[in-house]
């Protein structure tokens, strides 16, 4: 039986992971489709821009990547030391670049006064987000979702763009 990814990733063993994600339904990630002649080369820029954006948010560095016609390879480095140095404010600010956050975290980032109970709730949420900002699974999800939405909108179709979950190997 397969193990959950949490049990497969061990920063003590190595902080480097090779991740691969593939397209479904013979979809093209980039390049020229030989069957239709359609050119999808511009999607390579989508992937590169999103990878660079996420590398500025997550505590995950991109050691290398390759965008192929129907799949994507990434060599990721989880920088746990950098993640540990981030203040609660920095964690909140980074997460808000990805998502809207909660009403309380919006108030926290704006410098509004919060009660002790509200601060405790914010700190609990920030602990969760700190863990996510060092997670390969959250990184890949953030990458894959955006690219899938863009590609499906361009292809005028719905449904899966990526084949299952991404594969990772230490």
Short mmCIF file of N, CA and C in Angstrom, two decimals:
data_model
loop_
_atom_site.label_atom_id
_atom_site.label_comp_id
_atom_site.label_asym_id
_atom_site.label_seq_id
_atom_site.Cartn_x
_atom_site.Cartn_y
_atom_site.Cartn_z
N UNK A 1 0.84 -1.17 0.00
CA UNK A 1 0.00 0.00 0.00
C UNK A 1 0.89 1.25 0.00
N UNK A 2 0.57 2.26 -0.84
CA UNK A 2 1.41 3.45 -0.91
C UNK A 2 1.42 4.22 0.41
N UNK A 3 2.54 4.88 0.69
CA UNK A 3 2.66 5.69 1.90
C UNK A 3 2.27 7.13 1.58
N UNK A 4 1.72 7.84 2.56
CA UNK A 4 1.44 9.27 2.36
C UNK A 4 2.75 10.02 2.11
N UNK A 5 2.67 11.08 1.33
CA UNK A 5 3.85 11.85 0.97
C UNK A 5 4.58 12.40 2.20
N UNK A 6 3.83 12.71 3.26
CA UNK A 6 4.45 13.20 4.50
C UNK A 6 5.47 12.21 5.03
N UNK A 7 5.17 10.91 4.87
CA UNK A 7 6.08 9.88 5.37
C UNK A 7 7.23 9.63 4.40
N UNK A 8 7.10 10.05 3.15
CA UNK A 8 8.14 9.83 2.16
C UNK A 8 9.19 10.93 2.16
N UNK A 9 8.81 12.13 2.62
CA UNK A 9 9.72 13.26 2.61
C UNK A 9 10.40 13.37 3.96
N UNK A 10 11.72 13.25 3.96
CA UNK A 10 12.50 13.33 5.18
C UNK A 10 13.61 14.35 4.98
N UNK A 11 13.47 15.51 5.62
CA UNK A 11 14.49 16.55 5.48
C UNK A 11 15.81 16.14 6.11
N UNK A 12 15.75 15.20 7.05
CA UNK A 12 17.00 14.71 7.64
C UNK A 12 17.80 13.92 6.61
N UNK A 13 17.11 13.19 5.74
CA UNK A 13 17.79 12.40 4.70
C UNK A 13 18.32 13.32 3.59
N UNK A 14 17.46 14.17 3.06
CA UNK A 14 17.86 15.11 2.02
C UNK A 14 16.80 16.20 1.87
N UNK A 15 17.22 17.43 1.60
CA UNK A 15 16.26 18.49 1.34
C UNK A 15 15.93 18.63 -0.16
N UNK A 16 16.53 17.79 -1.01
CA UNK A 16 16.33 17.85 -2.45
C UNK A 16 15.34 16.80 -2.91
N UNK A 17 14.38 17.21 -3.76
CA UNK A 17 13.39 16.27 -4.28
C UNK A 17 13.13 16.55 -5.76
N UNK A 18 13.07 15.45 -6.51
CA UNK A 18 12.76 15.52 -7.94
C UNK A 18 11.26 15.26 -8.09
N UNK A 19 10.55 16.21 -8.67
CA UNK A 19 9.10 16.08 -8.84
C UNK A 19 8.76 16.08 -10.32
N UNK A 20 7.80 15.24 -10.69
CA UNK A 20 7.35 15.12 -12.08
C UNK A 20 5.83 15.15 -12.08
N UNK A 21 5.27 15.90 -13.01
CA UNK A 21 3.82 15.92 -13.19
C UNK A 21 3.51 15.85 -14.68
N UNK A 22 2.53 15.02 -15.05
CA UNK A 22 2.20 14.75 -16.45
C UNK A 22 0.80 15.23 -16.82
N UNK A 23 0.64 15.56 -18.09
CA UNK A 23 -0.67 15.97 -18.61
C UNK A 23 -1.51 14.73 -18.94
N UNK A 24 -2.82 14.90 -18.96
CA UNK A 24 -3.74 13.82 -19.34
C UNK A 24 -4.31 14.10 -20.73
N UNK A 25 -5.15 13.21 -21.18
CA UNK A 25 -5.89 13.31 -22.45
C UNK A 25 -5.05 13.78 -23.63
N UNK A 26 -3.80 13.30 -23.66
CA UNK A 26 -2.88 13.67 -24.74
C UNK A 26 -2.76 15.18 -24.90
N UNK A 27 -2.98 15.89 -23.81
CA UNK A 27 -2.88 17.35 -23.84
C UNK A 27 -1.42 17.77 -23.97
N UNK A 28 -1.22 18.92 -24.56
CA UNK A 28 0.12 19.46 -24.71
C UNK A 28 0.35 20.53 -23.65
N UNK A 29 1.46 20.40 -22.96
CA UNK A 29 1.86 21.43 -22.02
C UNK A 29 2.55 22.54 -22.81
N UNK A 30 3.45 22.16 -23.71
CA UNK A 30 4.09 23.14 -24.58
C UNK A 30 4.59 22.43 -25.84
N UNK A 31 4.98 23.20 -26.82
CA UNK A 31 5.44 22.63 -28.08
C UNK A 31 4.35 22.68 -29.15
N UNK A 32 4.60 21.99 -30.24
CA UNK A 32 3.65 21.96 -31.36
C UNK A 32 3.02 20.59 -31.43
N UNK A 33 1.70 20.57 -31.39
CA UNK A 33 0.94 19.33 -31.48
C UNK A 33 1.02 18.84 -32.92
N UNK A 34 1.63 17.68 -33.14
CA UNK A 34 1.80 17.16 -34.50
C UNK A 34 0.48 16.76 -35.14
N UNK A 35 -0.52 16.42 -34.34
CA UNK A 35 -1.81 16.01 -34.88
C UNK A 35 -2.62 17.20 -35.39
N UNK A 36 -2.59 18.32 -34.64
CA UNK A 36 -3.42 19.48 -35.02
C UNK A 36 -2.61 20.64 -35.55
N UNK A 37 -1.32 20.64 -35.30
CA UNK A 37 -0.48 21.75 -35.72
C UNK A 37 -0.55 22.95 -34.78
N UNK A 38 -1.31 22.84 -33.69
CA UNK A 38 -1.44 23.95 -32.74
C UNK A 38 -0.13 24.15 -31.99
N UNK A 39 0.22 25.42 -31.79
CA UNK A 39 1.46 25.75 -31.10
C UNK A 39 1.15 26.16 -29.66
N UNK A 40 1.71 25.41 -28.71
CA UNK A 40 1.50 25.68 -27.29
C UNK A 40 2.78 26.14 -26.60
N UNK A 41 3.72 26.61 -27.37
CA UNK A 41 5.03 27.00 -26.82
C UNK A 41 4.92 28.12 -25.79
N UNK A 42 3.91 28.98 -25.91
CA UNK A 42 3.73 30.09 -24.97
C UNK A 42 3.46 29.60 -23.54
N UNK A 43 3.00 28.36 -23.40
CA UNK A 43 2.72 27.83 -22.06
C UNK A 43 3.99 27.63 -21.24
N UNK A 44 5.10 27.48 -21.92
CA UNK A 44 6.38 27.36 -21.22
C UNK A 44 6.61 28.61 -20.37
N UNK A 45 6.25 29.77 -20.89
CA UNK A 45 6.40 31.03 -20.14
C UNK A 45 5.45 31.05 -18.94
N UNK A 46 4.24 30.49 -19.10
CA UNK A 46 3.31 30.42 -17.96
C UNK A 46 3.95 29.66 -16.81
N UNK A 47 4.52 28.51 -17.15
CA UNK A 47 5.12 27.64 -16.13
C UNK A 47 6.30 28.35 -15.48
N UNK A 48 7.18 28.93 -16.28
CA UNK A 48 8.36 29.60 -15.74
C UNK A 48 7.97 30.78 -14.84
N UNK A 49 7.01 31.57 -15.26
CA UNK A 49 6.56 32.71 -14.45
C UNK A 49 5.97 32.24 -13.12
N UNK A 50 5.15 31.19 -13.17
CA UNK A 50 4.52 30.70 -11.94
C UNK A 50 5.56 30.09 -11.00
N UNK A 51 6.52 29.35 -11.54
CA UNK A 51 7.58 28.77 -10.72
C UNK A 51 8.35 29.88 -10.01
N UNK A 52 8.71 30.92 -10.74
CA UNK A 52 9.45 32.03 -10.14
C UNK A 52 8.62 32.76 -9.09
N UNK A 53 7.34 32.93 -9.36
CA UNK A 53 6.45 33.57 -8.38
C UNK A 53 6.38 32.74 -7.10
N UNK A 54 6.19 31.44 -7.23
CA UNK A 54 6.07 30.57 -6.06
C UNK A 54 7.39 30.46 -5.30
N UNK A 55 8.51 30.49 -6.00
CA UNK A 55 9.81 30.44 -5.34
C UNK A 55 10.02 31.67 -4.46
N UNK A 56 9.36 32.78 -4.78
CA UNK A 56 9.43 33.99 -3.97
C UNK A 56 8.48 33.97 -2.79
N UNK A 57 7.58 33.00 -2.75
CA UNK A 57 6.60 32.91 -1.67
C UNK A 57 6.96 31.76 -0.72
N UNK A 58 7.19 30.60 -1.26
CA UNK A 58 7.49 29.40 -0.47
C UNK A 58 8.95 29.41 -0.01
N UNK A 59 9.25 28.59 0.97
CA UNK A 59 10.63 28.39 1.40
C UNK A 59 11.19 27.18 0.65
N UNK A 60 10.93 27.16 -0.63
CA UNK A 60 11.38 26.09 -1.52
C UNK A 60 12.10 26.75 -2.69
N UNK A 61 13.31 26.32 -2.92
CA UNK A 61 14.12 26.87 -4.00
C UNK A 61 14.10 25.92 -5.19
N UNK A 62 14.20 26.49 -6.38
CA UNK A 62 14.21 25.70 -7.60
C UNK A 62 15.67 25.47 -7.99
N UNK A 63 16.13 24.24 -7.86
CA UNK A 63 17.50 23.91 -8.25
C UNK A 63 17.58 23.77 -9.77
N UNK A 64 16.52 23.21 -10.37
CA UNK A 64 16.45 23.05 -11.83
C UNK A 64 15.01 22.69 -12.20
N UNK A 65 14.66 22.96 -13.45
CA UNK A 65 13.36 22.51 -13.96
C UNK A 65 13.44 22.36 -15.46
N UNK A 66 12.53 21.54 -15.98
CA UNK A 66 12.45 21.31 -17.42
C UNK A 66 11.00 21.14 -17.80
N UNK A 67 10.57 21.93 -18.79
CA UNK A 67 9.20 21.86 -19.27
C UNK A 67 9.22 21.09 -20.58
N UNK A 68 8.62 19.91 -20.59
CA UNK A 68 8.59 19.05 -21.77
C UNK A 68 7.23 19.21 -22.46
N UNK A 69 7.03 18.49 -23.55
CA UNK A 69 5.79 18.66 -24.31
C UNK A 69 4.55 18.24 -23.52
N UNK A 70 4.67 17.19 -22.69
CA UNK A 70 3.48 16.74 -21.96
C UNK A 70 3.74 16.52 -20.47
N UNK A 71 4.88 16.97 -19.96
CA UNK A 71 5.15 16.84 -18.54
C UNK A 71 6.19 17.87 -18.09
N UNK A 72 6.36 17.92 -16.79
CA UNK A 72 7.21 18.92 -16.17
C UNK A 72 8.09 18.25 -15.11
N UNK A 73 9.37 18.57 -15.11
CA UNK A 73 10.31 18.09 -14.09
C UNK A 73 10.76 19.28 -13.26
N UNK A 74 10.83 19.08 -11.94
CA UNK A 74 11.37 20.10 -11.04
C UNK A 74 12.31 19.44 -10.05
N UNK A 75 13.43 20.08 -9.80
CA UNK A 75 14.32 19.65 -8.72
C UNK A 75 14.21 20.74 -7.66
N UNK A 76 13.59 20.38 -6.54
CA UNK A 76 13.28 21.34 -5.49
C UNK A 76 14.17 21.16 -4.27
N UNK A 77 14.51 22.27 -3.63
CA UNK A 77 15.28 22.27 -2.40
C UNK A 77 14.42 22.91 -1.32
N UNK A 78 14.12 22.16 -0.27
CA UNK A 78 13.32 22.68 0.84
C UNK A 78 14.28 23.37 1.81
N UNK A 79 14.15 24.68 1.94
CA UNK A 79 15.04 25.46 2.79
C UNK A 79 14.39 25.64 4.17
N UNK A 80 14.51 24.62 5.00
CA UNK A 80 13.89 24.62 6.34
C UNK A 80 14.51 25.68 7.24
N UNK A 81 15.81 25.95 7.08
CA UNK A 81 16.47 26.96 7.91
C UNK A 81 15.88 28.35 7.66
N UNK A 82 15.66 28.67 6.40
CA UNK A 82 15.08 29.98 6.06
C UNK A 82 13.66 30.08 6.59
N UNK A 83 12.90 29.01 6.45
CA UNK A 83 11.52 28.99 6.92
C UNK A 83 11.45 29.27 8.42
N UNK A 84 12.38 28.71 9.18
CA UNK A 84 12.39 28.88 10.63
C UNK A 84 12.68 30.32 11.05
N UNK A 85 13.31 31.10 10.19
CA UNK A 85 13.64 32.49 10.53
C UNK A 85 12.52 33.47 10.24
N UNK A 86 11.50 33.04 9.50
CA UNK A 86 10.42 33.97 9.13
C UNK A 86 9.58 34.34 10.35
N UNK A 87 9.29 35.61 10.48
CA UNK A 87 8.40 36.09 11.55
C UNK A 87 6.96 35.72 11.19
N UNK A 88 6.09 35.82 12.17
CA UNK A 88 4.66 35.57 11.91
C UNK A 88 4.13 36.54 10.86
N UNK A 89 4.58 37.78 10.92
CA UNK A 89 4.13 38.77 9.95
C UNK A 89 4.56 38.36 8.54
N UNK A 90 5.79 37.89 8.39
CA UNK A 90 6.29 37.48 7.07
C UNK A 90 5.54 36.25 6.55
N UNK A 91 5.26 35.29 7.43
CA UNK A 91 4.49 34.11 7.02
C UNK A 91 3.11 34.55 6.53
N UNK A 92 2.48 35.45 7.28
CA UNK A 92 1.15 35.94 6.91
C UNK A 92 1.18 36.68 5.57
N UNK A 93 2.16 37.55 5.42
CA UNK A 93 2.28 38.33 4.18
C UNK A 93 2.51 37.40 2.98
N UNK A 94 3.36 36.41 3.13
CA UNK A 94 3.64 35.47 2.04
C UNK A 94 2.39 34.66 1.68
N UNK A 95 1.68 34.18 2.72
CA UNK A 95 0.48 33.38 2.44
C UNK A 95 -0.59 34.23 1.75
N UNK A 96 -0.69 35.48 2.12
CA UNK A 96 -1.68 36.36 1.50
C UNK A 96 -1.36 36.65 0.03
N UNK A 97 -0.13 36.43 -0.37
CA UNK A 97 0.18 36.53 -1.81
C UNK A 97 -0.40 35.36 -2.58
N UNK A 98 -0.66 34.24 -1.88
CA UNK A 98 -1.27 33.06 -2.50
C UNK A 98 -2.79 33.08 -2.38
N UNK A 99 -3.27 33.38 -1.18
CA UNK A 99 -4.69 33.28 -0.85
C UNK A 99 -5.12 34.53 -0.10
N UNK A 100 -6.42 34.68 0.01
CA UNK A 100 -6.97 35.85 0.69
C UNK A 100 -6.72 35.81 2.19
N UNK A 101 -6.65 34.64 2.77
CA UNK A 101 -6.48 34.51 4.21
C UNK A 101 -7.83 34.60 4.92
N UNK A 102 -7.78 34.84 6.22
CA UNK A 102 -9.01 34.95 7.00
C UNK A 102 -9.22 36.41 7.40
N UNK A 103 -10.37 36.70 7.93
CA UNK A 103 -10.66 38.06 8.40
C UNK A 103 -9.65 38.46 9.47
N UNK A 104 -9.36 37.53 10.38
CA UNK A 104 -8.41 37.84 11.46
C UNK A 104 -7.00 38.07 10.93
N UNK A 105 -6.56 37.25 9.97
CA UNK A 105 -5.20 37.45 9.44
C UNK A 105 -5.13 38.72 8.61
N UNK A 106 -6.23 39.11 7.99
CA UNK A 106 -6.27 40.38 7.27
C UNK A 106 -6.11 41.54 8.26
N UNK A 107 -6.80 41.43 9.39
CA UNK A 107 -6.67 42.46 10.43
C UNK A 107 -5.27 42.48 11.01
N UNK A 108 -4.68 41.29 11.22
CA UNK A 108 -3.32 41.17 11.75
C UNK A 108 -2.32 41.86 10.82
N UNK A 109 -2.41 41.60 9.54
CA UNK A 109 -1.46 42.15 8.56
C UNK A 109 -1.63 43.66 8.42
N UNK A 110 -2.86 44.15 8.67
CA UNK A 110 -3.12 45.60 8.60
C UNK A 110 -2.71 46.33 9.87
N UNK A 111 -2.31 45.58 10.90
CA UNK A 111 -1.87 46.19 12.15
C UNK A 111 -3.01 46.59 13.07
N UNK A 112 -4.22 46.06 12.82
CA UNK A 112 -5.36 46.35 13.69
C UNK A 112 -5.14 45.69 15.05
N UNK A 113 -5.77 46.26 16.09
CA UNK A 113 -5.64 45.66 17.42
C UNK A 113 -6.52 44.41 17.51
N UNK A 114 -5.95 43.38 18.11
CA UNK A 114 -6.65 42.11 18.25
C UNK A 114 -6.67 41.70 19.73
N UNK A 115 -7.73 41.02 20.12
CA UNK A 115 -7.81 40.52 21.48
C UNK A 115 -6.85 39.33 21.63
N UNK A 116 -6.63 38.91 22.86
CA UNK A 116 -5.76 37.76 23.13
C UNK A 116 -6.26 36.51 22.41
N UNK A 117 -7.58 36.29 22.46
CA UNK A 117 -8.17 35.12 21.81
C UNK A 117 -7.99 35.19 20.29
N UNK A 118 -8.15 36.39 19.74
CA UNK A 118 -7.97 36.55 18.30
C UNK A 118 -6.51 36.33 17.91
N UNK A 119 -5.59 36.85 18.72
CA UNK A 119 -4.16 36.63 18.44
C UNK A 119 -3.79 35.16 18.52
N UNK A 120 -4.39 34.45 19.48
CA UNK A 120 -4.14 33.01 19.58
C UNK A 120 -4.63 32.29 18.34
N UNK A 121 -5.80 32.69 17.84
CA UNK A 121 -6.36 32.08 16.62
C UNK A 121 -5.47 32.39 15.42
N UNK A 122 -4.96 33.61 15.34
CA UNK A 122 -4.08 34.00 14.24
C UNK A 122 -2.78 33.19 14.31
N UNK A 123 -2.21 33.05 15.49
CA UNK A 123 -0.97 32.29 15.64
C UNK A 123 -1.15 30.83 15.26
N UNK A 124 -2.29 30.27 15.60
CA UNK A 124 -2.58 28.88 15.23
C UNK A 124 -2.64 28.74 13.71
N UNK A 125 -3.30 29.70 13.06
CA UNK A 125 -3.41 29.68 11.60
C UNK A 125 -2.03 29.88 10.97
N UNK A 126 -1.23 30.77 11.54
CA UNK A 126 0.11 31.04 10.99
C UNK A 126 1.03 29.84 11.13
N UNK A 127 0.88 29.07 12.20
CA UNK A 127 1.66 27.83 12.34
C UNK A 127 1.32 26.85 11.22
N UNK A 128 0.04 26.76 10.90
CA UNK A 128 -0.42 25.89 9.80
C UNK A 128 0.17 26.39 8.48
N UNK A 129 0.12 27.69 8.24
CA UNK A 129 0.63 28.26 6.99
C UNK A 129 2.14 28.13 6.89
N UNK A 130 2.84 28.26 8.02
CA UNK A 130 4.30 28.10 8.01
C UNK A 130 4.66 26.70 7.52
N UNK A 131 3.94 25.71 8.02
CA UNK A 131 4.18 24.33 7.59
C UNK A 131 3.91 24.18 6.10
N UNK A 132 2.85 24.78 5.63
CA UNK A 132 2.49 24.69 4.20
C UNK A 132 3.53 25.39 3.31
N UNK A 133 4.10 26.50 3.79
CA UNK A 133 5.08 27.24 2.99
C UNK A 133 6.39 26.49 2.83
N UNK A 134 6.55 25.39 3.55
CA UNK A 134 7.71 24.52 3.38
C UNK A 134 7.35 23.16 2.83
N UNK A 135 6.14 23.05 2.27
CA UNK A 135 5.63 21.76 1.79
C UNK A 135 5.70 21.65 0.26
N UNK A 136 6.32 20.58 -0.20
CA UNK A 136 6.36 20.32 -1.64
C UNK A 136 4.95 20.12 -2.19
N UNK A 137 4.11 19.43 -1.44
CA UNK A 137 2.74 19.17 -1.91
C UNK A 137 1.98 20.47 -2.14
N UNK A 138 2.09 21.42 -1.22
CA UNK A 138 1.40 22.70 -1.40
C UNK A 138 2.02 23.49 -2.53
N UNK A 139 3.34 23.42 -2.68
CA UNK A 139 4.02 24.10 -3.77
C UNK A 139 3.52 23.58 -5.12
N UNK A 140 3.52 22.26 -5.27
CA UNK A 140 3.10 21.65 -6.53
C UNK A 140 1.62 21.90 -6.80
N UNK A 141 0.81 21.90 -5.77
CA UNK A 141 -0.62 22.19 -5.93
C UNK A 141 -0.82 23.61 -6.44
N UNK A 142 -0.09 24.56 -5.86
CA UNK A 142 -0.18 25.96 -6.29
C UNK A 142 0.26 26.13 -7.74
N UNK A 143 1.28 25.41 -8.12
CA UNK A 143 1.77 25.46 -9.50
C UNK A 143 0.78 24.82 -10.46
N UNK A 144 0.41 23.58 -10.16
CA UNK A 144 -0.42 22.81 -11.08
C UNK A 144 -1.82 23.39 -11.27
N UNK A 145 -2.41 23.89 -10.20
CA UNK A 145 -3.77 24.42 -10.32
C UNK A 145 -3.82 25.61 -11.29
N UNK A 146 -2.91 26.54 -11.14
CA UNK A 146 -2.91 27.74 -12.01
C UNK A 146 -2.70 27.35 -13.47
N UNK A 147 -1.73 26.47 -13.73
CA UNK A 147 -1.44 26.07 -15.11
C UNK A 147 -2.63 25.32 -15.70
N UNK A 148 -3.25 24.44 -14.92
CA UNK A 148 -4.41 23.68 -15.39
C UNK A 148 -5.56 24.60 -15.75
N UNK A 149 -5.82 25.59 -14.91
CA UNK A 149 -6.92 26.53 -15.19
C UNK A 149 -6.66 27.32 -16.48
N UNK A 150 -5.43 27.79 -16.65
CA UNK A 150 -5.08 28.54 -17.85
C UNK A 150 -5.19 27.67 -19.10
N UNK A 151 -4.65 26.46 -19.03
CA UNK A 151 -4.67 25.57 -20.19
C UNK A 151 -6.10 25.15 -20.53
N UNK A 152 -6.90 24.81 -19.52
CA UNK A 152 -8.29 24.43 -19.78
C UNK A 152 -9.09 25.59 -20.37
N UNK A 153 -8.84 26.79 -19.90
CA UNK A 153 -9.54 27.96 -20.46
C UNK A 153 -9.13 28.16 -21.91
N UNK A 154 -7.85 28.02 -22.20
CA UNK A 154 -7.37 28.18 -23.57
C UNK A 154 -7.90 27.07 -24.49
N UNK A 155 -7.95 25.84 -23.97
CA UNK A 155 -8.43 24.69 -24.76
C UNK A 155 -9.95 24.61 -24.81
N UNK A 156 -10.62 25.50 -24.07
CA UNK A 156 -12.08 25.51 -23.98
C UNK A 156 -12.62 24.14 -23.57
N UNK A 157 -12.05 23.63 -22.48
CA UNK A 157 -12.50 22.35 -21.96
C UNK A 157 -12.51 22.40 -20.44
N UNK A 158 -13.09 21.38 -19.84
CA UNK A 158 -13.15 21.29 -18.39
C UNK A 158 -12.53 19.96 -17.97
N UNK A 159 -12.28 19.83 -16.70
CA UNK A 159 -11.77 18.56 -16.19
C UNK A 159 -10.30 18.61 -15.91
N UNK A 160 -9.76 17.44 -15.71
CA UNK A 160 -8.35 17.32 -15.31
C UNK A 160 -7.40 17.70 -16.44
N UNK A 161 -6.34 18.37 -16.09
CA UNK A 161 -5.27 18.66 -17.03
C UNK A 161 -4.04 17.83 -16.68
N UNK A 162 -3.86 17.59 -15.36
CA UNK A 162 -2.72 16.81 -14.89
C UNK A 162 -3.15 15.40 -14.54
N UNK A 163 -2.25 14.46 -14.75
CA UNK A 163 -2.49 13.05 -14.49
C UNK A 163 -2.29 12.77 -13.00
N UNK A 164 -3.34 12.58 -12.28
CA UNK A 164 -3.24 12.27 -10.86
C UNK A 164 -2.40 13.27 -10.09
N UNK A 165 -1.75 12.81 -9.05
CA UNK A 165 -0.87 13.67 -8.28
C UNK A 165 0.53 13.61 -8.88
N UNK A 166 1.33 14.58 -8.52
CA UNK A 166 2.69 14.59 -9.00
C UNK A 166 3.49 13.45 -8.34
N UNK A 167 4.56 13.05 -8.97
CA UNK A 167 5.45 12.03 -8.42
C UNK A 167 6.65 12.75 -7.82
N UNK A 168 7.16 12.25 -6.70
CA UNK A 168 8.36 12.86 -6.11
C UNK A 168 9.32 11.77 -5.66
N UNK A 169 10.59 12.10 -5.73
CA UNK A 169 11.63 11.16 -5.35
C UNK A 169 12.79 11.94 -4.73
N UNK A 170 13.29 11.43 -3.62
CA UNK A 170 14.43 12.09 -2.96
C UNK A 170 15.65 12.03 -3.86
#
